[in-house]
PDB file of C-alpha atoms in Angstrom:
ATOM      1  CA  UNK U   1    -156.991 102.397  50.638  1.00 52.00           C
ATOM      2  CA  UNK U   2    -155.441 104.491  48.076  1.00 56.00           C
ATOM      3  CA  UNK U   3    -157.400 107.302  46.338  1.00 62.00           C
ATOM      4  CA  UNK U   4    -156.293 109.175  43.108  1.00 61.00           C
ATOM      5  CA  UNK U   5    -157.403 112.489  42.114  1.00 65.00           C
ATOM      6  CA  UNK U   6    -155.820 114.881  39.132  1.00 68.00           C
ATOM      7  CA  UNK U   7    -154.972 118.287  40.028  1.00 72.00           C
ATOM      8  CA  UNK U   8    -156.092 120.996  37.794  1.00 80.00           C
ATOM      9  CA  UNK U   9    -153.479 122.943  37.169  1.00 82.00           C
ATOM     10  CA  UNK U  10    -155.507 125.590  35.096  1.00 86.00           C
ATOM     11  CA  UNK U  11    -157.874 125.751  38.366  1.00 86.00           C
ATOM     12  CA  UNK U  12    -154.851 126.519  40.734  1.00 86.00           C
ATOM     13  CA  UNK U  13    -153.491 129.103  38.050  1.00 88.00           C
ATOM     14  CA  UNK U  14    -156.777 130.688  38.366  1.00 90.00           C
ATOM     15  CA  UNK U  15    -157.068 131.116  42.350  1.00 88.00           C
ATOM     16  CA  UNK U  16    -153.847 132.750  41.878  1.00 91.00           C
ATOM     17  CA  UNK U  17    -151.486 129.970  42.431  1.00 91.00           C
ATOM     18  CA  UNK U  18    -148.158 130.207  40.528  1.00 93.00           C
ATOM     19  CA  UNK U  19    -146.939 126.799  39.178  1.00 91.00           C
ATOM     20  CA  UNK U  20    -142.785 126.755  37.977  1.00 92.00           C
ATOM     21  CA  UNK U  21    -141.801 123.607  35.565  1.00 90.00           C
ATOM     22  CA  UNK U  22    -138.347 123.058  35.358  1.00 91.00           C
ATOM     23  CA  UNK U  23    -135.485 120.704  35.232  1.00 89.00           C
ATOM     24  CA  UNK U  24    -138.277 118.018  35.609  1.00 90.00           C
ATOM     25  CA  UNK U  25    -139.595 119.180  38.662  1.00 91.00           C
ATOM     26  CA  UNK U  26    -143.363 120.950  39.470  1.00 90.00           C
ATOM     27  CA  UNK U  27    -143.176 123.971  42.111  1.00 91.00           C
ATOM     28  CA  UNK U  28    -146.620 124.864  43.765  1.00 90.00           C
ATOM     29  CA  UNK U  29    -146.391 128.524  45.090  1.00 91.00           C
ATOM     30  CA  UNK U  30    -149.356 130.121  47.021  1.00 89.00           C
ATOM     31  CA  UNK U  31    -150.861 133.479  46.333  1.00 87.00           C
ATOM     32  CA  UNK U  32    -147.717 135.204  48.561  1.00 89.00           C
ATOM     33  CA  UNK U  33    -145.145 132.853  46.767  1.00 88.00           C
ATOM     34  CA  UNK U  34    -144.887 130.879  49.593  1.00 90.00           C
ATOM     35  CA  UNK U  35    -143.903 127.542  48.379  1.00 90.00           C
ATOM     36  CA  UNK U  36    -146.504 125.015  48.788  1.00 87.00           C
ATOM     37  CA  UNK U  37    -145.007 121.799  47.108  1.00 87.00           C
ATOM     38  CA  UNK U  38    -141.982 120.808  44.777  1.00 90.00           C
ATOM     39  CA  UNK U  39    -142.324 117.516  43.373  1.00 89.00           C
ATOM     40  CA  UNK U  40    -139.968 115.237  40.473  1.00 90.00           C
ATOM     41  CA  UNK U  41    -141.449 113.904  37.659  1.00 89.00           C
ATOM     42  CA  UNK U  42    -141.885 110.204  37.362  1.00 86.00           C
ATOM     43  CA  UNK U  43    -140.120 107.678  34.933  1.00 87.00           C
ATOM     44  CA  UNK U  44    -143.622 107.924  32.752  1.00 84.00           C
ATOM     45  CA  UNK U  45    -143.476 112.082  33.640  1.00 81.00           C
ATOM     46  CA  UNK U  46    -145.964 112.374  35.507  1.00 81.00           C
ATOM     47  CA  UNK U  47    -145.535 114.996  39.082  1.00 81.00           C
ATOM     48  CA  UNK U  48    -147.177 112.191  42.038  1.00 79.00           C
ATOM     49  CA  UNK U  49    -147.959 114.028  45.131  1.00 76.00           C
ATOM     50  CA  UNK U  50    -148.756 112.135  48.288  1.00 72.00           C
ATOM     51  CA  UNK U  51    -150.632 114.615  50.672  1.00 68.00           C
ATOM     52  CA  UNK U  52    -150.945 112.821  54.256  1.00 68.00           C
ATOM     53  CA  UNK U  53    -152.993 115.051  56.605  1.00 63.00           C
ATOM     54  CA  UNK U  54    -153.037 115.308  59.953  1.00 64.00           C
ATOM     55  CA  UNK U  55    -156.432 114.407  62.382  1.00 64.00           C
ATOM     56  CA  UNK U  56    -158.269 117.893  62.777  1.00 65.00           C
ATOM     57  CA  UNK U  57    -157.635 119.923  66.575  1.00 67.00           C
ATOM     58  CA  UNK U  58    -159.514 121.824  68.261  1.00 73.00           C
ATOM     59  CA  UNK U  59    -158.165 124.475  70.218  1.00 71.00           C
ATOM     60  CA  UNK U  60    -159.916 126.249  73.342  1.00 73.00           C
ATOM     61  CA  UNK U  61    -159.131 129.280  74.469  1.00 73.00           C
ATOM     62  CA  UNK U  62    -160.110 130.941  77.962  1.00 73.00           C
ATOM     63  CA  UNK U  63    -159.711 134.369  79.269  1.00 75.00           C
ATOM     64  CA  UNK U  64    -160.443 135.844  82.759  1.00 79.00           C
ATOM     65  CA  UNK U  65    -161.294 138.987  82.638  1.00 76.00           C
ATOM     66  CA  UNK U  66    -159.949 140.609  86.068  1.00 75.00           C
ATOM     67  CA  UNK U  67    -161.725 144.206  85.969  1.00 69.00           C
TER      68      UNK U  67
END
């Protein structure tokens, strides 16, 4: 099943995100300009982003404590 949403740009500009446009391609930087996503526009110019994500882990930790 495929899902759609719109990304708002404005909302990602205002959690600090910095968004470059140029030479018809969208780069996503985080807050420590880290990039997060560079994507080409489409024939219709529009920036599609496929996000897959991985299944969630859990992670256990365990420490003896030998004093």
């Amino acid at each position: 099943m495929v899902k759609n949403n719109i990304l708002s740009l404005g909302q990602l500009l205002k959690n600090g995100y910095e968004i470059k446009m140029k030479y018809r391609t969208l780069t996503l930087l985080n807050t420590k300009e880290a990039m997060i996503v560079k994507v080409a526009t489409t024939k219709n110019i529009m920036f599609l982003l496929n996000i897959e994500t991985d299944v969630p882990k859990c992670l256990n930790t365990c420490v003896k404590d030998e004093t």
